[in-house]
Amino acid sequence: MSKGMFNKKLVGSLVLAVLLSACKSTPMVDKPAGVEDKSPSSSSVKQADGNADTSGVKEVVIDSNANNGNNPLNDPNNILSKRNIYFDFDSDAVKAEFRPLIEAHAKYLVANGNAKLILQGNTDERGTREYNLSLGQRRSVAVKKSFNLLGVQDKQIETVSFGEEKVTPNCADENCHQANRRVDIAYANE
Amino acid sequence: MNKFLNKLRPILLFIISLFTSLAICPANAALEIEISGGSAQQIPIAVVPFGGSVAGQSSSSAQIDNIIGADLRRSGLFRVLETGGVVNRPTDINQVKYAEWAALQAQALVVGRIESLPGNRLKVSFKLADVLKQTQLAGMEYNIAPNQLRMTAHKIADVIYQKLTGEAGIFASRIAYINKSKGRYTLQVADADGENPQTVVSSNEPIISPAWSPDGSKLAYVSFEKKKPIIFVQSLMTGQRLTLANFKGNNSAPAWSPDGSKLAIVLTHAANSQVYIINADGTGLKQLTKSSAIDTEPTWSPDAKWIYFSSDRGGRPQIYKVSSIGGEAQRVTFEGAGNLSPRFSPDGKLLAMIRNDGGKYRVALQDLSSGQVQLLSDGGQDESPSFAPNGRVLLYATRVGGRGALAAVSSDGRVKQRLSESGGDVREPAWGPLLN
């Protein structure tokens, strides 16, 4: 990992921000189950005509393209654009080298009470997809605990997992597996 | 006539063997099927090209007997004889000259016709004959729309299979799987022979864990379209989607109860994955397992009394069971470096799973009464075992040349098939129920 992530200045100002600002975020509202979801808000769902076939399967097309404006989260020169936290094999311990990155995002969250973070856990591809989904969850929860210690409240963080779905497939060596064992930081609505 | 045939017999047999060695791959298959192995005692059967008034108008009549023959051949239990060299082609039982078919060494014979009916309908009829006893074993008539021809062929193959093997067929069923191609994920449904693939849903984000409702009308699946796993239930006919579970954290691993009224699902409400039960309309959520470990991959026993699931509560992941109304979990598997993805055979006697066999993930089958385990696959990252409706075949995901492919193996391990889509990355198969 690049040492460029370390940023003393950000850490200093972060502590202040944590002390000054209570969490003013609106609670995350879970969509109640049992709602017929004909057109999800963040995606455009198109109901294509099924082929005139006996089995009559209707096709649904989803395109969830992000529409990003200019903001510090996407500025490549800002640490907030760094979004990956890597893990050792079979471990959910958050390593010290990722502290500055986590602290920067914590500061942003505390300053922007409406911002909501999604921590996405990932695993290497060994094992079954559903089991890896659960394993990835452990890592995202570990990162969430780091955020909690920095004063970010649960209602601003959602921990999810992509398991092995978003990682580089067909790893031939351990370096590749290592790059897959990570938590990605995403912001809601970006 | 008999003498004449006897003279011709070596030539006919040569032609037969030539054709059977060539006639494996179905044309225009989205999923190409490759077969290896076979039952020691295959039933020799001849499927005569169907006749009738519609026969010359399209390729449909040629298709129907090809589909029937290909279904039977693929089961590994039949040797389908080539009929190209036969002059007399009966289309009904009273036209059959049994001696000719006995000379071909056919034990069973299928004849049939397709005719036009008013209102753009078709009448498909077939008869199955025992060549040695010279008797009719089965006969059916179907009044269908033209686009039901393929499924009707599968139904006929099921009748033949059932009559001659004594077991229920599997051909008139569908399989679901995920195809990843050019960064897009599509949940597809195809006939059990891989033909007629149709897209149920496509997305630029991953889709995993498709699960058929017991009546075959809906698929539950996990979609990452909103940056997190959410469980949807989608009607195949209408495309209407219900958000079954969209709670904070992960929503995954849907498994229908045998009566289709509920699903077991996995949520991460309180940090770690736990098994919950939810009604099929998304109401009545109830937590089933309570542990500080990972509990996931639930599946119902066919009698609905038990939920089997994988858990690392004992260190390595193993399979456990818990009463579907709740209670203490009991451990089911003890062997191997780990066991995952439990799936019941339809009769509830066998449990398929993915076994970590020294770092290789393979399909294993455990006899629940004797505890005996047999490894059925030999890949390194085999996943998602799924029983055919008659329990005789298991479909699973494997990898070939870095790409996902589907494979099938008979539950006795003897017949193996590989289904691959050219250029695609196919995974997460689920075999649906028989269509009636």
XYZ file of C-alpha atoms in Angstrom:
626
model
C 0.000 0.000 0.000
C 1.151 3.558 -0.712
C 2.462 5.525 2.236
C 0.979 8.649 0.671
C -2.190 7.964 2.552
C -0.646 9.207 5.756
C -1.655 12.777 6.375
C -0.917 14.277 9.763
C -2.767 17.494 9.075
C -6.008 15.717 8.404
C -5.687 13.664 11.533
C -5.208 16.777 13.644
C -8.204 18.580 12.328
C -10.217 15.435 12.535
C -10.011 15.244 16.316
C -11.408 18.738 16.564
C -14.199 17.963 14.202
C -15.141 14.900 16.158
C -15.228 16.857 19.380
C -17.268 19.722 17.983
C -19.902 18.026 16.065
C -22.541 15.727 17.339
C -24.082 13.486 14.783
C -26.961 15.270 13.159
C -27.706 12.792 10.490
C -31.180 11.676 9.698
C -31.764 8.059 10.538
C -31.308 5.585 7.744
C -34.696 4.350 6.786
C -34.956 0.747 5.846
C -37.330 0.159 3.061
C -40.030 -2.058 4.494
C -40.158 -5.517 3.070
C -43.245 -6.527 1.195
C -43.389 -3.484 -1.045
C -43.840 -4.184 -4.682
C -40.804 -2.703 -6.307
C -41.775 -1.816 -9.838
C -39.335 1.032 -10.322
C -36.458 1.274 -7.863
C -35.465 4.902 -7.275
C -31.755 4.529 -7.933
C -32.173 2.370 -10.989
C -34.138 2.514 -14.126
C -36.046 -0.665 -14.585
C -37.364 -1.401 -17.979
C -39.796 -4.168 -18.599
C -38.905 -5.563 -21.957
C -41.459 -7.541 -23.861
C -40.868 -11.233 -23.410
C -40.572 -13.314 -26.518
C -43.860 -14.796 -27.530
C -42.851 -18.091 -26.055
C -44.619 -20.790 -24.123
C -42.709 -20.082 -20.994
C -43.460 -16.360 -21.319
C -40.514 -14.963 -19.415
C -40.648 -11.168 -18.956
C -37.292 -9.498 -18.949
C -36.279 -6.767 -16.500
C -33.297 -4.539 -17.332
C -31.514 -2.622 -14.595
C -29.048 0.203 -15.132
C -27.833 1.794 -11.948
C -25.381 4.343 -13.260
C -23.927 6.673 -10.740
C -24.191 10.403 -11.451
C -21.299 12.070 -9.688
C -20.902 15.797 -9.348
C -17.673 17.556 -8.373
C -16.966 16.987 -4.714
C -14.015 16.194 -2.426
C -15.032 12.554 -2.380
C -14.024 12.208 -6.005
C -11.003 14.556 -6.051
C -8.035 12.291 -6.763
C -5.819 14.611 -4.711
C -8.030 14.255 -1.652
C -7.564 11.312 0.651
C -11.354 10.943 0.605
C -11.032 9.537 -2.887
C -9.086 6.611 -1.396
C -11.602 3.925 -0.686
C -9.854 0.598 -0.093
C -8.791 -1.022 3.179
C -6.873 -4.279 2.802
C -6.765 -7.261 5.133
C -4.466 -10.146 5.924
C -5.483 -13.699 5.169
C -8.329 -14.943 7.332
C -8.251 -11.716 9.329
C -10.678 -8.893 10.000
C -8.133 -6.751 11.881
C -7.907 -3.193 10.510
C -4.224 -2.464 9.979
C -2.569 0.746 11.249
C -1.620 1.936 7.775
C -5.284 2.558 7.030
C -5.910 4.784 10.049
C -5.447 8.096 8.155
C -7.878 7.029 5.479
C -10.508 5.995 8.003
C -9.969 9.149 10.046
C -10.420 11.350 6.981
C -13.713 9.718 6.099
C -14.813 9.873 9.737
C -14.152 13.592 9.728
C -16.162 14.038 6.562
C -19.062 12.069 8.000
C -19.099 14.025 11.213
C -19.020 17.305 9.280
C -21.706 16.155 6.855
C -24.434 14.762 9.005
C -26.531 13.688 6.054
C -23.728 11.738 4.410
C -24.157 8.022 4.587
C -21.432 5.505 4.169
C -21.687 1.994 2.887
C -18.816 -0.271 3.874
C -18.524 -3.096 1.380
C -16.619 -6.165 2.497
C -14.858 -8.355 -0.053
C -13.164 -11.733 0.098
C -10.958 -13.752 -2.144
C -12.789 -16.189 -4.389
C -12.052 -19.373 -2.462
C -15.189 -20.941 -0.993
C -18.867 -20.560 -1.852
C -20.427 -17.242 -2.883
C -22.929 -17.037 -0.037
C -20.380 -18.015 2.593
C -17.955 -15.412 1.282
C -20.737 -12.854 1.460
C -20.874 -13.545 5.191
C -17.087 -13.449 5.531
C -16.902 -10.069 3.772
C -19.486 -8.811 6.223
C -17.134 -9.461 9.127
C -14.544 -7.159 7.575
C -16.994 -4.353 6.937
C -18.177 -4.615 10.547
C -14.558 -4.381 11.730
C -14.115 -1.136 9.763
C -17.401 0.183 11.097
C -16.118 -0.311 14.642
C -13.105 1.849 13.736
C -15.506 4.567 12.573
C -17.562 4.226 15.735
C -14.446 4.809 17.830
C -13.932 8.052 15.910
C -17.376 9.278 16.848
C -19.340 8.272 13.763
C -22.714 6.918 14.726
C -24.291 3.748 13.429
C -27.054 5.570 11.595
C -24.521 7.026 9.143
C -22.918 3.675 8.358
C -24.266 0.620 6.701
C -22.106 -2.478 6.571
C -22.658 -4.776 3.627
C -20.673 -7.342 1.776
C -20.017 -8.159 -1.837
C -18.314 -11.399 -0.888
C -16.340 -12.550 -3.905
C -18.577 -10.801 -6.455
C -16.479 -7.709 -7.112
C -12.968 -9.051 -6.832
C -10.436 -10.019 -9.463
C -11.271 -13.545 -10.580
C -8.950 -16.462 -11.308
C -6.178 -15.448 -8.971
C -2.976 -17.317 -9.701
C -1.034 -16.116 -6.664
C -1.352 -14.855 -3.127
C -0.794 -11.191 -4.104
C -3.937 -11.331 -6.168
C -5.922 -12.960 -3.350
C -4.574 -10.309 -0.981
C -5.817 -7.478 -3.201
C -9.252 -9.079 -3.077
C -9.458 -9.179 0.711
C -10.597 -5.641 1.334
C -13.340 -3.289 2.434
C -14.427 -0.658 -0.082
C -15.896 2.627 1.098
C -18.872 3.951 -0.857
C -21.180 6.851 -0.174
C -24.906 6.499 -0.632
C -26.228 8.378 -3.695
C -22.891 8.614 -5.403
C -37.710 -59.040 -46.081
C -35.941 -60.458 -43.071
C -33.226 -61.995 -45.190
C -32.720 -58.718 -46.955
C -32.399 -56.918 -43.668
C -29.954 -59.446 -42.329
C -27.696 -58.819 -45.305
C -27.955 -55.098 -44.744
C -27.411 -55.347 -41.027
C -23.632 -54.839 -40.899
C -23.983 -51.782 -43.108
C -26.856 -50.444 -41.042
C -24.936 -50.948 -37.831
C -21.989 -49.097 -39.303
C -24.208 -46.206 -40.261
C -25.786 -46.266 -36.830
C -22.466 -46.110 -35.027
C -21.286 -43.335 -37.323
C -24.329 -41.241 -36.629
C -24.451 -41.841 -32.899
C -20.848 -40.715 -32.607
C -21.649 -37.498 -34.421
C -25.069 -36.689 -33.121
C -24.212 -35.458 -29.628
C -24.355 -31.675 -29.889
C -27.728 -29.996 -30.314
C -27.774 -27.248 -32.923
C -27.950 -23.584 -31.930
C -27.538 -24.390 -28.269
C -26.875 -21.465 -26.033
C -25.417 -23.932 -23.605
C -23.369 -26.619 -25.327
C -23.680 -29.935 -23.597
C -20.833 -32.424 -23.451
C -21.437 -35.872 -22.035
C -19.013 -38.384 -20.640
C -19.602 -41.769 -19.055
C -22.885 -43.588 -19.103
C -24.842 -46.340 -17.529
C -23.474 -49.835 -18.153
C -26.834 -51.017 -19.414
C -28.265 -48.484 -21.809
C -31.681 -49.155 -23.283
C -31.478 -49.196 -27.100
C -34.340 -47.084 -28.405
C -35.330 -45.850 -31.858
C -37.177 -42.568 -32.240
C -38.731 -42.518 -35.723
C -39.015 -39.078 -37.365
C -42.521 -37.789 -36.700
C -44.896 -37.666 -39.659
C -48.143 -35.849 -40.329
C -49.551 -32.992 -42.332
C -47.300 -30.348 -40.771
C -44.212 -32.441 -41.330
C -43.048 -30.877 -44.565
C -43.911 -27.275 -43.698
C -41.204 -26.531 -41.215
C -38.348 -28.112 -39.431
C -40.616 -28.609 -36.442
C -41.407 -32.252 -37.047
C -37.751 -33.084 -37.504
C -37.067 -31.161 -34.347
C -39.456 -32.988 -32.087
C -37.937 -36.449 -32.519
C -34.438 -34.952 -32.337
C -35.286 -33.289 -29.037
C -36.763 -36.506 -27.642
C -33.712 -38.490 -28.751
C -31.265 -35.933 -27.375
C -33.049 -35.856 -24.007
C -32.939 -39.625 -23.670
C -29.309 -39.811 -24.796
C -28.218 -37.133 -22.365
C -29.624 -39.052 -19.411
C -26.948 -41.674 -20.022
C -29.567 -44.401 -19.627
C -30.443 -44.778 -23.318
C -28.657 -45.639 -26.516
C -30.571 -43.769 -29.184
C -30.386 -45.592 -32.496
C -29.994 -43.759 -35.780
C -33.017 -44.304 -37.991
C -31.681 -42.587 -41.116
C -31.049 -45.854 -42.939
C -34.509 -47.234 -42.313
C -36.887 -47.128 -45.268
C -40.193 -47.754 -43.510
C -40.959 -44.915 -41.153
C -44.134 -45.667 -39.246
C -46.000 -42.758 -37.700
C -48.482 -44.888 -35.787
C -48.312 -48.162 -33.954
C -50.366 -50.129 -36.505
C -47.753 -49.395 -39.200
C -44.854 -50.809 -37.194
C -43.058 -53.829 -38.643
C -41.456 -55.026 -35.430
C -38.967 -57.371 -37.133
C -37.249 -54.409 -38.793
C -36.710 -52.708 -35.443
C -35.683 -55.917 -33.759
C -33.047 -56.257 -36.478
C -31.737 -52.834 -35.465
C -31.519 -54.198 -31.914
C -34.072 -51.648 -30.730
C -35.831 -52.675 -27.554
C -38.152 -49.706 -27.606
C -39.609 -47.682 -30.439
C -41.176 -44.228 -30.532
C -43.473 -43.175 -33.386
C -45.570 -40.054 -33.709
C -47.311 -37.439 -35.796
C -47.855 -33.698 -35.815
C -50.987 -32.313 -37.472
C -52.535 -28.902 -37.894
C -55.704 -28.096 -36.019
C -57.993 -25.130 -36.682
C -57.045 -21.900 -34.904
C -53.272 -22.279 -35.340
C -53.074 -25.236 -32.980
C -51.141 -28.446 -33.383
C -51.978 -31.989 -32.444
C -48.927 -33.979 -31.398
C -49.410 -37.693 -30.802
C -46.916 -40.403 -30.007
C -46.800 -44.077 -29.133
C -44.095 -45.976 -27.307
C -43.777 -49.656 -28.238
C -41.930 -52.601 -26.736
C -40.228 -54.108 -29.804
C -39.646 -57.551 -28.313
C -43.149 -58.000 -26.893
C -44.662 -56.114 -29.841
C -46.965 -54.167 -27.542
C -47.740 -50.540 -26.893
C -46.322 -49.219 -23.619
C -47.609 -45.666 -23.726
C -49.422 -43.218 -25.977
C -50.389 -39.590 -25.575
C -51.953 -36.755 -27.535
C -51.249 -33.075 -26.981
C -53.238 -30.124 -28.317
C -50.743 -27.267 -28.280
C -49.812 -23.847 -29.630
C -46.925 -24.052 -32.136
C -44.478 -22.452 -29.688
C -45.096 -25.252 -27.182
C -43.567 -27.848 -29.470
C -40.192 -27.959 -27.749
C -41.637 -28.334 -24.263
C -44.041 -30.986 -25.603
C -41.047 -32.945 -26.903
C -39.548 -32.785 -23.401
C -42.834 -34.003 -21.912
C -42.893 -36.933 -24.334
C -39.290 -37.753 -23.382
C -40.370 -37.723 -19.727
C -43.196 -40.200 -20.413
C -40.768 -42.503 -22.238
C -38.135 -42.170 -19.521
C -40.679 -42.898 -16.809
C -42.116 -45.955 -18.615
C -38.742 -47.520 -19.331
C -36.783 -46.673 -16.164
C -39.572 -46.585 -13.601
C -38.401 -43.169 -12.404
C -39.873 -39.736 -12.940
C -38.367 -37.765 -15.812
C -36.652 -34.412 -15.672
C -36.731 -33.129 -19.217
C -39.820 -30.909 -18.985
C -38.170 -28.665 -16.450
C -36.147 -25.509 -16.570
C -32.850 -24.394 -15.141
C -31.897 -20.924 -13.958
C -28.344 -19.606 -13.926
C -26.377 -16.367 -13.955
C -24.383 -15.416 -17.025
C -21.710 -12.753 -16.705
C -20.738 -11.258 -20.018
C -19.052 -7.931 -20.820
C -19.542 -6.697 -17.272
C -23.272 -7.415 -17.293
C -25.021 -9.988 -15.185
C -28.073 -11.751 -16.514
C -30.297 -14.197 -14.693
C -31.378 -16.641 -17.361
C -33.866 -19.463 -17.568
C -33.436 -22.242 -20.116
C -34.987 -25.612 -20.814
C -33.248 -28.452 -18.972
C -31.332 -29.213 -22.195
C -29.860 -25.700 -22.207
C -31.976 -24.626 -25.179
C -34.402 -21.729 -25.366
C -32.515 -19.431 -22.981
C -34.443 -16.360 -21.848
C -33.359 -13.449 -19.716
C -35.292 -12.952 -16.497
C -33.365 -9.922 -15.289
C -30.146 -8.220 -16.317
C -28.060 -5.765 -14.357
C -24.681 -4.055 -14.339
C -24.254 -5.212 -10.735
C -23.890 -8.816 -9.551
C -26.833 -11.177 -9.187
C -26.442 -14.374 -7.152
C -28.382 -17.187 -5.480
C -31.410 -17.720 -7.744
C -34.018 -19.988 -6.126
C -37.143 -21.398 -7.792
C -40.482 -21.195 -6.052
C -41.794 -24.765 -5.680
C -44.446 -24.147 -8.376
C -41.833 -22.843 -10.830
C -43.624 -19.538 -11.375
C -41.162 -17.270 -9.541
C -37.491 -16.848 -8.864
C -36.042 -15.381 -5.698
C -32.563 -13.942 -6.163
C -30.036 -11.586 -4.632
C -29.246 -8.429 -6.593
C -26.513 -5.904 -5.794
C -28.123 -3.180 -7.932
C -28.336 -0.805 -4.931
C -24.745 -1.339 -3.806
C -25.762 -4.030 -1.343
C -27.356 -7.455 -1.500
C -31.153 -7.247 -1.550
C -33.523 -10.172 -2.062
C -36.112 -9.900 -4.816
C -38.869 -12.270 -5.852
C -39.797 -12.002 -9.513
C -42.674 -13.523 -11.418
C -41.444 -15.148 -14.619
C -44.675 -14.509 -16.490
C -45.186 -10.827 -15.652
C -41.705 -9.658 -14.671
C -43.227 -8.077 -11.565
C -40.676 -7.755 -8.783
C -41.282 -7.841 -5.056
C -38.558 -6.595 -2.721
C -38.656 -9.507 -0.323
C -35.954 -8.294 2.046
C -34.151 -4.956 2.060
C -33.044 -4.584 5.647
C -29.958 -2.804 6.876
C -26.883 -4.825 5.944
C -26.915 -7.914 3.777
C -30.018 -9.683 2.566
C -29.124 -12.984 0.942
C -29.361 -16.771 0.514
C -33.142 -17.098 -0.146
C -34.533 -20.642 0.195
C -38.228 -21.431 -0.373
C -40.161 -23.606 2.042
C -41.529 -26.749 0.326
C -45.067 -25.272 0.225
C -43.824 -21.924 -1.128
C -45.402 -19.904 1.687
C -42.155 -18.826 3.359
C -38.488 -18.347 2.688
C -35.469 -18.837 4.850
C -33.126 -15.901 4.303
C -29.902 -14.560 5.754
C -29.669 -11.063 7.267
C -26.888 -9.188 8.990
C -29.094 -6.924 11.124
C -26.891 -7.386 14.164
C -23.521 -7.597 12.395
C -23.049 -11.314 11.731
C -25.019 -13.400 9.247
C -28.001 -15.153 10.813
C -30.852 -17.219 9.400
C -34.357 -15.725 9.452
C -37.750 -16.897 8.191
C -39.958 -14.508 6.244
C -43.341 -14.948 4.568
C -43.271 -15.045 0.771
C -45.010 -11.621 0.720
C -42.248 -10.052 2.816
C -44.152 -9.977 6.118
C -43.647 -11.825 9.399
C -39.865 -11.714 9.766
C -38.582 -14.047 12.490
C -35.028 -14.824 13.556
C -34.263 -18.549 13.460
C -30.596 -18.948 14.446
C -28.907 -17.027 17.247
C -25.155 -17.271 17.312
C -22.123 -15.041 17.276
C -20.814 -16.965 14.264
C -21.645 -16.965 10.570
C -24.883 -18.859 9.904
C -25.800 -18.921 6.227
C -26.883 -20.978 3.186
C -30.155 -22.243 4.696
C -32.151 -24.968 2.969
C -35.390 -26.717 3.963
C -35.776 -30.450 4.380
C -38.510 -31.731 2.002
C -40.797 -32.411 5.001
C -40.302 -28.740 6.061
C -39.337 -29.775 9.586
C -35.677 -28.772 9.420
C -33.514 -25.984 8.155
C -29.995 -27.099 7.318
C -27.363 -24.370 7.077
C -23.617 -23.784 7.101
C -21.938 -22.199 10.096
C -18.433 -21.569 11.416
C -19.606 -21.687 15.043
C -17.261 -24.641 15.569
C -14.278 -23.029 13.835
C -14.292 -24.328 10.273
C -17.571 -24.052 8.381
C -19.721 -27.171 8.787
C -23.354 -28.042 8.196
C -25.831 -27.808 11.047
C -29.575 -28.290 11.345
C -32.213 -26.495 13.371
C -35.947 -27.115 13.665
C -37.803 -24.801 11.280
C -39.802 -23.550 14.285
C -36.597 -22.730 16.146
C -34.465 -24.302 18.862
C -30.952 -25.554 19.362
C -28.838 -26.322 16.328
C -27.221 -29.735 15.889
C -24.133 -30.444 13.880
C -24.623 -32.644 10.797
C -21.190 -32.916 9.112
C -17.894 -33.730 10.764
C -15.584 -34.777 7.936
C -13.508 -32.633 5.615
C -11.787 -29.287 6.122
C -15.205 -27.703 5.780
C -18.650 -28.312 4.320
C -20.902 -25.709 2.704
C -24.085 -25.246 0.633
C -26.322 -28.102 1.873
C -29.081 -29.238 -0.526
C -31.617 -32.045 -0.054
C -32.529 -34.632 -2.643
C -36.289 -34.440 -3.316
C -36.889 -37.649 -1.296
C -34.974 -36.215 1.659
C -32.581 -39.184 1.819
C -29.454 -37.540 0.425
C -27.704 -34.312 1.300
C -25.538 -32.690 -1.357
C -22.916 -30.194 -0.234
C -19.700 -28.506 -1.223
C -16.791 -30.106 0.589
C -13.458 -28.416 1.169
C -11.282 -31.359 0.226
C -7.754 -30.175 1.005
C -8.347 -26.718 -0.467
C -10.364 -28.077 -3.406
C -14.070 -27.322 -3.286
C -16.062 -30.267 -4.627
C -19.606 -31.603 -4.753
C -20.156 -34.330 -2.152
C -23.219 -36.427 -1.462
C -24.037 -37.753 2.007
C -26.487 -40.578 2.624
C -28.357 -39.243 5.636
C -29.247 -42.676 7.041
C -25.805 -44.300 6.736
C -23.730 -41.125 6.955
C -21.670 -42.336 3.993
C -20.204 -39.611 1.783
C -19.261 -39.802 -1.886
C -17.326 -37.113 -3.744
C -19.085 -36.507 -7.058
C -17.022 -33.807 -8.757
C -13.337 -33.303 -9.329
C -13.008 -29.538 -9.881
C -11.243 -27.125 -7.579
C -13.942 -24.470 -7.176
C -17.167 -26.362 -7.676
C -20.207 -24.659 -6.186
C -23.998 -24.451 -5.979
C -25.185 -28.071 -6.158
C -28.800 -28.377 -7.276
C -30.842 -31.581 -7.627
C -32.921 -32.419 -10.694
C -36.600 -32.851 -9.791
C -36.224 -36.655 -9.773
C -33.089 -36.558 -7.617
C -31.070 -38.525 -10.142
C -28.854 -35.710 -11.441
C -27.061 -32.827 -9.754
C -26.313 -29.592 -11.545
C -23.434 -27.502 -10.210
C -21.093 -24.659 -11.112
C -17.508 -25.385 -12.042
C -14.644 -23.544 -13.724
C -13.088 -24.369 -17.060
C -10.136 -22.330 -18.309
C -10.809 -19.548 -15.817
C -14.447 -19.261 -16.859
C -17.538 -20.344 -15.071
C -19.360 -23.298 -16.602
C -22.158 -25.573 -15.516
C -21.752 -29.285 -15.034
C -24.099 -32.103 -14.175
C -23.392 -35.455 -12.580
C -25.687 -38.393 -11.922
C -26.181 -39.043 -8.212
C -24.336 -42.357 -8.626
C -21.404 -40.431 -10.132
C -21.426 -42.376 -13.400
C -22.695 -39.896 -15.999
C -21.120 -36.480 -16.279
C -22.140 -33.560 -18.456
C -20.671 -30.168 -18.999
C -22.745 -27.212 -20.159
C -20.814 -24.188 -21.314
C -21.757 -21.002 -23.065
C -19.231 -19.782 -25.582
C -17.679 -16.534 -24.391
C -19.807 -16.459 -21.264
C -19.082 -16.913 -17.619
C -21.901 -19.037 -16.237
C -22.544 -19.708 -12.560
C -25.140 -20.177 -9.811
C -27.309 -22.870 -11.410
C -30.670 -23.841 -9.928
C -32.803 -26.651 -11.301
C -36.502 -25.858 -11.303
C -39.486 -28.139 -10.744
C -41.114 -30.333 -13.394
C -43.571 -28.409 -15.565
C -46.950 -30.019 -15.932
